[in-house]
CSV table of C-alpha atoms in Angstrom, one decimal:
chain,number,residue,atom,x,y,z
A,1,ARG,CA,79.0,-30.5,81.3
A,2,SER,CA,79.4,-27.0,79.9
A,3,SER,CA,77.2,-25.5,78.2
A,4,GLN,CA,79.4,-22.9,74.9
A,5,GLN,CA,78.6,-21.7,71.8
A,6,GLY,CA,79.7,-23.0,67.9
A,7,ALA,CA,79.1,-21.4,64.5
A,8,GLY,CA,78.5,-23.8,61.5
A,9,SER,CA,76.7,-23.8,57.6
A,10,GLY,CA,74.3,-25.3,55.2
A,11,ASP,CA,74.9,-25.0,51.9
A,12,GLY,CA,76.3,-22.1,50.5
A,13,SER,CA,77.3,-21.1,53.9
A,14,PRO,CA,77.5,-21.5,57.6
A,15,SER,CA,76.4,-24.1,60.6
A,16,SER,CA,78.8,-24.6,64.0
A,17,ALA,CA,78.8,-25.6,67.2
A,18,ALA,CA,81.7,-26.1,70.1
A,19,ALA,CA,83.4,-28.1,72.6
A,20,GLU,CA,85.4,-28.2,75.8
A,21,THR,CA,86.5,-31.9,75.8
A,22,PRO,CA,86.6,-32.8,72.0
A,23,SER,CA,88.5,-36.4,73.4
A,24,SER,CA,85.5,-37.1,76.0
A,25,GLU,CA,81.7,-36.9,76.3
A,26,ASP,CA,82.2,-33.7,78.2
A,27,PHE,CA,80.3,-31.1,76.6
A,28,SER,CA,77.2,-29.5,74.8
A,29,LEU,CA,77.0,-28.1,71.4
A,30,SER,CA,74.9,-24.9,71.0
A,31,LEU,CA,73.9,-24.1,67.6
A,32,LEU,CA,75.8,-19.7,66.6
A,33,ASP,CA,74.1,-19.6,63.1
A,34,THR,CA,72.9,-21.7,60.1
A,35,ASN,CA,70.9,-21.7,57.0
A,36,LEU,CA,70.1,-25.4,57.0
A,37,PRO,CA,66.3,-26.9,58.1
A,38,ALA,CA,66.3,-27.5,61.6
A,39,GLU,CA,65.8,-31.7,60.6
A,40,ALA,CA,69.2,-31.6,58.8
A,41,GLU,CA,71.2,-28.8,61.7
A,42,THR,CA,70.1,-31.9,64.0
A,43,GLU,CA,71.9,-34.5,62.1
A,44,LEU,CA,74.7,-32.9,61.1
A,45,ARG,CA,75.1,-31.4,65.4
A,46,SER,CA,74.7,-35.3,66.0
A,47,PHE,CA,77.3,-36.1,63.4
A,48,ILE,CA,80.0,-33.5,64.5
A,49,ALA,CA,79.2,-34.8,68.1
A,50,LYS,CA,80.5,-38.1,67.3
A,51,ARG,CA,83.8,-37.0,65.8
A,52,LEU,CA,84.4,-34.8,68.6
A,53,THR,CA,83.7,-37.4,70.8
A,54,LYS,CA,86.6,-39.8,69.2
A,55,GLY,CA,88.5,-36.9,69.4
A,56,ALA,CA,88.8,-36.5,65.7
A,57,LEU,CA,89.2,-32.8,65.6
A,58,PHE,CA,92.3,-31.3,65.8
A,59,GLU,CA,92.9,-27.7,66.3
A,60,GLY,CA,92.4,-25.8,62.9
A,61,MET,CA,93.2,-28.2,60.5
A,62,GLY,CA,90.1,-29.4,58.9
A,63,ASN,CA,88.3,-32.4,57.8
A,64,VAL,CA,85.1,-33.5,54.4
A,65,ALA,CA,83.6,-36.1,55.1
A,66,SER,CA,80.8,-37.3,53.0
A,67,VAL,CA,77.2,-37.0,56.1
A,68,GLY,CA,74.0,-38.3,55.1
A,69,LEU,CA,71.4,-35.5,55.2
A,70,SER,CA,67.4,-35.9,54.8
A,71,ILE,CA,67.7,-32.5,53.0
A,72,PRO,CA,67.4,-32.3,50.4
A,73,GLU,CA,67.8,-36.2,51.1
A,74,TYR,CA,71.2,-37.1,49.5
A,75,LYS,CA,74.8,-36.7,51.0
A,76,VAL,CA,76.6,-33.9,50.5
A,77,GLY,CA,80.1,-33.3,50.9
A,78,CYS,CA,80.8,-31.3,54.6
A,79,TYR,CA,83.7,-29.6,55.4
A,80,TYR,CA,84.6,-29.2,59.1
A,81,CYS,CA,87.1,-27.6,61.9
A,82,ARG,CA,87.9,-26.8,65.3
A,83,PHE,CA,89.0,-23.4,66.2
A,84,GLN,CA,89.2,-21.5,69.2
A,85,GLN,CA,89.6,-18.2,69.3
A,86,GLU,CA,93.3,-16.1,69.4
A,87,ASN,CA,93.3,-13.9,71.8
A,88,LEU,CA,91.5,-16.9,74.5
A,89,LEU,CA,94.0,-19.3,72.7
A,90,GLU,CA,97.1,-17.1,74.1
A,91,MET,CA,94.9,-16.8,77.5
A,92,ALA,CA,93.7,-19.8,78.3
A,93,THR,CA,98.0,-21.1,77.2
A,94,LEU,CA,98.6,-18.7,80.6
A,95,GLU,CA,96.2,-19.7,83.2
A,96,SER,CA,94.9,-23.5,82.2
A,97,ASP,CA,92.2,-22.4,84.2
A,98,ILE,CA,90.4,-20.3,82.2
A,99,ASN,CA,87.5,-22.4,80.0
A,100,ALA,CA,87.9,-20.8,76.5
A,101,PRO,CA,85.3,-21.9,74.1
A,102,GLU,CA,85.6,-23.9,71.0
A,103,TYR,CA,83.8,-23.3,67.8
A,104,VAL,CA,83.6,-26.3,64.8
A,105,VAL,CA,82.5,-24.6,61.5
A,106,CYS,CA,80.6,-26.2,58.8
A,107,PHE,CA,80.7,-25.5,55.4
A,108,LEU,CA,78.7,-28.1,53.4
A,109,GLY,CA,78.4,-28.0,49.1
A,110,GLY,CA,77.3,-30.9,46.7
A,111,SER,CA,80.1,-33.5,46.7
A,112,GLU,CA,83.2,-34.4,49.1
A,113,LYS,CA,85.2,-32.1,46.3
A,114,GLU,CA,85.7,-29.6,48.4
A,115,ASP,CA,89.1,-31.5,49.6
A,116,THR,CA,90.6,-30.4,46.6
A,117,PHE,CA,90.3,-26.8,48.7
A,118,ARG,CA,90.9,-27.6,52.2
A,119,LEU,CA,94.0,-25.5,52.3
A,120,GLU,CA,91.8,-22.8,51.2
A,121,LEU,CA,88.5,-23.1,53.6
A,122,ASP,CA,91.3,-23.7,56.7
A,123,LYS,CA,92.7,-20.2,55.1
A,124,TYR,CA,89.3,-18.7,55.6
A,125,ILE,CA,89.0,-20.7,58.8
A,126,GLN,CA,92.5,-18.9,60.2
A,127,SER,CA,90.7,-14.8,59.4
A,128,LEU,CA,87.5,-16.3,61.8
A,129,LYS,CA,90.0,-17.1,64.3
A,130,ILE,CA,91.5,-13.9,64.8
A,131,ASN,CA,88.6,-11.7,64.0
A,132,LEU,CA,86.1,-13.6,66.1
A,133,ASP,CA,84.3,-11.2,68.6
A,134,LEU,CA,80.8,-13.0,69.4
A,135,GLU,CA,79.2,-9.3,70.9
A,136,LYS,CA,76.3,-9.6,69.2
A,137,LYS,CA,76.8,-6.1,67.2
A,138,ASN,CA,79.9,-8.0,65.7
A,139,LEU,CA,78.3,-11.5,65.5
A,140,GLU,CA,76.0,-9.3,62.9
A,141,THR,CA,77.7,-7.5,61.3
A,142,TYR,CA,81.0,-9.3,60.7
A,143,VAL,CA,81.0,-13.1,61.7
A,144,ASN,CA,77.4,-14.4,60.0
A,145,PRO,CA,78.1,-12.5,56.8
A,146,TYR,CA,81.9,-13.9,57.0
A,147,LEU,CA,80.5,-17.4,57.0
A,148,ARG,CA,77.8,-16.9,54.1
A,149,SER,CA,80.8,-16.0,51.8
A,150,TRP,CA,82.7,-18.8,51.9
A,151,PHE,CA,81.5,-20.6,48.7
A,152,GLU,CA,81.7,-17.4,46.6
A,153,ASN,CA,85.5,-16.4,48.3
A,154,ALA,CA,87.4,-19.5,49.3
A,155,ILE,CA,85.9,-21.7,46.3
A,156,CYS,CA,85.4,-19.0,43.5
A,157,PRO,CA,88.4,-16.9,43.1
A,158,ILE,CA,90.2,-19.7,40.3
A,159,GLN,CA,86.7,-19.9,38.3
A,160,ARG,CA,86.2,-16.2,38.0
A,161,VAL,CA,89.9,-16.0,37.2
A,162,VAL,CA,89.8,-18.1,34.0
A,163,GLN,CA,86.5,-16.1,32.9
A,164,LEU,CA,88.3,-13.0,33.4
A,165,PHE,CA,91.7,-14.2,31.5
A,166,GLN,CA,90.3,-16.1,29.1
A,167,ASP,CA,92.6,-17.7,25.9
A,168,LYS,CA,95.0,-14.4,28.1
A,169,LEU,CA,95.1,-17.2,31.2
A,170,ALA,CA,98.1,-18.9,29.6
A,171,PHE,CA,100.3,-16.3,30.4
A,172,LEU,CA,99.4,-16.1,33.9
A,173,LEU,CA,100.3,-20.4,34.0
A,174,HIS,CA,103.7,-19.2,32.6
A,175,ALA,CA,103.6,-16.6,35.4
A,176,ALA,CA,103.1,-19.7,37.5
A,177,LEU,CA,105.2,-21.7,36.5
A,178,SER,CA,108.2,-19.8,36.3
A,179,TYR,CA,108.0,-18.1,39.6
A,180,THR,CA,107.9,-14.4,37.0
A,181,PRO,CA,107.2,-11.8,39.9
A,182,VAL,CA,103.4,-10.2,38.5
A,183,GLU,CA,102.0,-7.0,39.1
A,184,VAL,CA,98.3,-6.1,38.6
A,185,LYS,CA,97.5,-2.8,38.3
A,186,ASN,CA,93.9,-0.7,37.9
A,187,ALA,CA,92.1,-3.7,39.6
A,188,ASP,CA,89.3,-3.9,42.9
A,189,GLU,CA,90.3,-5.6,45.2
A,190,ARG,CA,88.4,-9.2,45.2
A,191,THR,CA,90.2,-9.4,41.6
A,192,GLU,CA,93.6,-8.6,43.1
A,193,LYS,CA,92.8,-10.9,45.9
A,194,ASP,CA,91.1,-14.1,43.2
A,195,ILE,CA,94.6,-13.1,40.6
A,196,SER,CA,96.5,-13.7,43.2
A,197,ARG,CA,95.1,-16.7,44.5
A,198,PHE,CA,95.5,-18.4,41.7
A,199,LEU,CA,98.7,-17.5,40.8
A,200,ALA,CA,99.9,-19.1,44.4
A,201,ALA,CA,97.0,-22.5,43.5
A,202,ALA,CA,99.2,-22.8,40.2
A,203,SER,CA,102.8,-22.6,41.5
A,204,LEU,CA,104.8,-25.4,42.3
A,205,GLN,CA,105.4,-23.9,45.5
A,206,GLY,CA,105.7,-26.9,48.5
A,207,LEU,CA,106.5,-29.6,44.7
A,208,VAL,CA,109.7,-28.0,43.8
A,209,GLN,CA,112.1,-27.6,46.2
A,210,GLU,CA,111.7,-24.7,48.9
A,211,GLY,CA,115.9,-23.5,48.4
A,212,THR,CA,115.1,-24.0,43.9
A,213,MET,CA,111.8,-21.7,44.2
A,214,THR,CA,114.2,-18.8,46.0
A,215,SER,CA,116.8,-19.3,43.8
A,216,LEU,CA,113.8,-19.0,41.0
A,217,CYS,CA,112.0,-16.6,42.2
A,218,ILE,CA,115.7,-14.3,42.6
A,219,ALA,CA,116.9,-15.3,39.6
A,220,MET,CA,113.0,-14.2,37.6
A,221,THR,CA,113.0,-10.8,39.0
A,222,GLU,CA,116.5,-10.1,38.4
A,223,GLU,CA,115.6,-11.3,34.5
A,224,GLN,CA,115.0,-8.1,32.6
A,225,HIS,CA,111.9,-8.5,31.5
A,226,LYS,CA,111.1,-8.4,35.2
A,227,SER,CA,107.5,-8.1,36.7
A,228,MET,CA,104.8,-9.2,34.2
A,229,ILE,CA,102.4,-6.5,34.4
A,230,VAL,CA,98.4,-7.0,34.8
A,231,ASP,CA,96.3,-3.5,33.3
A,232,CYS,CA,92.8,-4.4,35.1
A,233,SER,CA,92.1,-1.0,33.4
A,234,GLY,CA,89.7,-1.7,30.1
A,235,PRO,CA,87.1,-4.7,30.0
A,236,GLN,CA,89.7,-7.3,29.8
A,237,PRO,CA,93.0,-7.4,31.1
A,238,ARG,CA,95.8,-6.1,29.1
A,239,LEU,CA,99.2,-7.4,29.5
A,240,HIS,CA,103.2,-6.4,29.7
A,241,ASN,CA,106.3,-8.5,29.9
A,242,ALA,CA,104.3,-11.4,29.2
A,243,GLY,CA,105.7,-14.9,28.1
A,244,THR,CA,104.1,-18.2,26.9
A,245,ASN,CA,105.0,-21.4,25.4
A,246,ARG,CA,102.4,-24.7,24.2
A,247,PHE,CA,102.5,-26.3,27.5
A,248,CYS,CA,100.5,-23.4,28.8
A,249,GLU,CA,99.0,-22.9,25.1
A,250,ASP,CA,97.7,-26.8,25.8
A,251,TRP,CA,96.5,-26.3,29.5
A,252,MET,CA,94.8,-22.9,28.8
A,253,HIS,CA,92.3,-24.8,26.0
A,254,ALA,CA,91.8,-27.4,28.4
A,255,PHE,CA,90.2,-24.1,30.9
A,256,VAL,CA,88.3,-22.5,28.5
A,257,ASN,CA,86.7,-25.5,27.3
A,258,GLY,CA,85.7,-26.2,31.1
A,259,ALA,CA,84.3,-22.3,31.5
A,260,GLU,CA,81.2,-23.7,30.1
A,261,GLY,CA,80.1,-25.9,33.1
A,262,GLY,CA,80.8,-23.0,35.1
A,263,ASN,CA,82.2,-26.2,38.4
A,264,PRO,CA,84.6,-24.4,40.2
A,265,PHE,CA,85.4,-27.7,41.7
A,266,LEU,CA,86.4,-28.8,37.5
A,267,PHE,CA,89.4,-26.1,37.8
A,268,ARG,CA,90.3,-26.5,40.6
A,269,GLN,CA,91.1,-30.0,39.4
A,270,ILE,CA,92.5,-29.5,35.6
A,271,LEU,CA,95.2,-26.7,37.8
A,272,GLU,CA,96.3,-30.3,40.2
A,273,ASN,CA,96.2,-31.9,36.8
A,274,PHE,CA,98.4,-29.2,35.1
A,275,LYS,CA,100.9,-28.5,38.3
A,276,LEU,CA,101.9,-32.9,38.6
A,277,LYS,CA,102.3,-32.6,34.2
A,278,ALA,CA,105.2,-30.0,34.8
A,279,ILE,CA,106.0,-32.1,37.9
A,280,GLN,CA,106.5,-35.2,36.1
A,281,ASP,CA,108.1,-33.6,32.7
A,282,ILE,CA,110.8,-32.0,35.4
A,283,ASN,CA,111.6,-35.3,36.8
A,284,ASN,CA,111.6,-36.8,33.5
A,285,LEU,CA,114.6,-34.5,32.7
A,286,LYS,CA,116.2,-34.4,35.6
A,287,ARG,CA,116.7,-38.5,34.9
A,288,PHE,CA,117.3,-37.4,31.5
A,289,ILE,CA,120.4,-35.3,32.6
A,290,ARG,CA,121.7,-38.0,35.3
A,291,GLN,CA,122.0,-40.3,32.4
A,292,ALA,CA,123.7,-37.8,29.8
A,293,GLU,CA,126.8,-37.3,32.3
A,294,MET,CA,127.7,-40.4,30.9
A,295,ASN,CA,126.2,-41.2,27.8
A,296,HIS,CA,125.7,-38.9,24.8
A,297,TYR,CA,123.0,-41.0,23.1
A,298,ALA,CA,121.0,-39.5,26.8
A,299,LEU,CA,121.9,-36.3,26.1
A,300,PHE,CA,120.1,-36.3,22.6
A,301,LYS,CA,116.7,-37.7,24.4
A,302,CYS,CA,117.7,-34.5,27.0
A,303,TYR,CA,117.3,-31.7,23.8
A,304,MET,CA,114.7,-33.9,22.7
A,305,PHE,CA,112.9,-34.1,25.8
A,306,LEU,CA,113.6,-30.3,26.2
A,307,LYS,CA,111.8,-29.3,22.3
A,308,ASN,CA,109.0,-31.2,22.5
A,309,CYS,CA,107.9,-31.1,26.2
A,310,GLY,CA,105.9,-27.2,25.5
A,311,SER,CA,107.9,-25.8,28.2
A,312,GLY,CA,111.0,-26.5,27.2
A,313,ASP,CA,112.3,-22.7,27.9
A,314,VAL,CA,110.8,-23.2,31.9
A,315,LEU,CA,111.8,-26.7,32.7
A,316,LEU,CA,115.2,-25.5,31.8
A,317,LYS,CA,115.6,-22.5,34.3
A,318,ILE,CA,114.4,-24.8,37.1
A,319,VAL,CA,117.1,-27.7,36.4
A,320,LYS,CA,119.5,-25.1,36.1
A,321,VAL,CA,119.5,-23.8,39.5
A,322,GLU,CA,118.5,-27.5,41.2
A,323,HIS,CA,122.4,-28.4,39.1
A,324,ALA,CA,124.0,-25.2,39.7
A,325,GLU,CA,126.1,-27.0,42.9
A,326,MET,CA,126.7,-30.1,40.9
A,327,PRO,CA,129.6,-29.8,38.1
A,328,GLU,CA,128.8,-32.3,35.8
A,329,ALA,CA,125.2,-31.9,36.1
A,330,ARG,CA,125.7,-28.3,35.7
A,331,ASN,CA,127.6,-28.9,32.3
A,332,VAL,CA,125.0,-30.9,30.3
A,333,VAL,CA,122.9,-27.7,31.5
A,334,THR,CA,125.0,-26.0,30.1
A,335,VAL,CA,124.5,-27.9,26.8
A,336,LEU,CA,121.0,-28.1,26.5
A,337,GLU,CA,121.0,-24.1,26.9
A,338,GLU,CA,123.2,-24.0,24.0
A,339,PHE,CA,121.4,-26.7,22.2
A,340,MET,CA,118.3,-25.1,22.8
A,341,ARG,CA,119.2,-21.5,21.5
A,342,GLU,CA,120.2,-22.2,18.4
């Protein structure tokens, strides 16, 4: 048995543990940091040990599960991730006899809704991997505070951006949807990071073809209005070169109305629904365009769809880039552009 250190979390911070051989029972878990009561920490440790024994934790990939803890006496959502320190991982690869310690970080929240933030939490752990140094000095000054601020830093940025922009959020949604570059000026570091994370979360990256995204980014950068400027020198951001449409205005109201409850998981769900609707509209338009290559009535349906969907300006740019190499579809898009201009 190898006794090694690990890291972990309570509600709003960390609790952790480590394993030498995740696929077998030949490991032990030792506590590095937690803010859970002792009884609940033991139950969480038991839960993690079972997962490790089954070999169910892959390095660097987080999981979310519901865990029953006696305190606060109901099931909580638990994000947990196994990882090794970055530099030790490289050494272990070079010299296979080096037994590098491994860690499991657990973040606990009120429900399994952490799953909607799994990618953000994976990135959060990635940063910890790079900076982790188990010397006591570093542990107290960096690692422990970093673990305890997970909720504030990884979950709350979308909520903070909604509260900051209010009814101007439509312009930010439009920039994310249309791949318009955004420059943030006179903002503190946290606000700048929050806006950047919001734009990344709201964009269709990974949902539309990669080539389309690259071409759109180039096209938007070359357009006359260039970047949208967000000036944060006042109490509310001032925007320059900003655009919006009815689709983004409608979704802005959904965010602002949701702000009353102040639930960060709700904002993330609204954002996912916003992207889902945008993708549905893109797919519908592409289907109409295929039909319009042979049918003039379908061309009229394309035009009516673009007029009524609320985001015709953005959708037309996306399909124009995607159909650039298809002569017949490109002709349909050109006619639609003329109709929309008129």
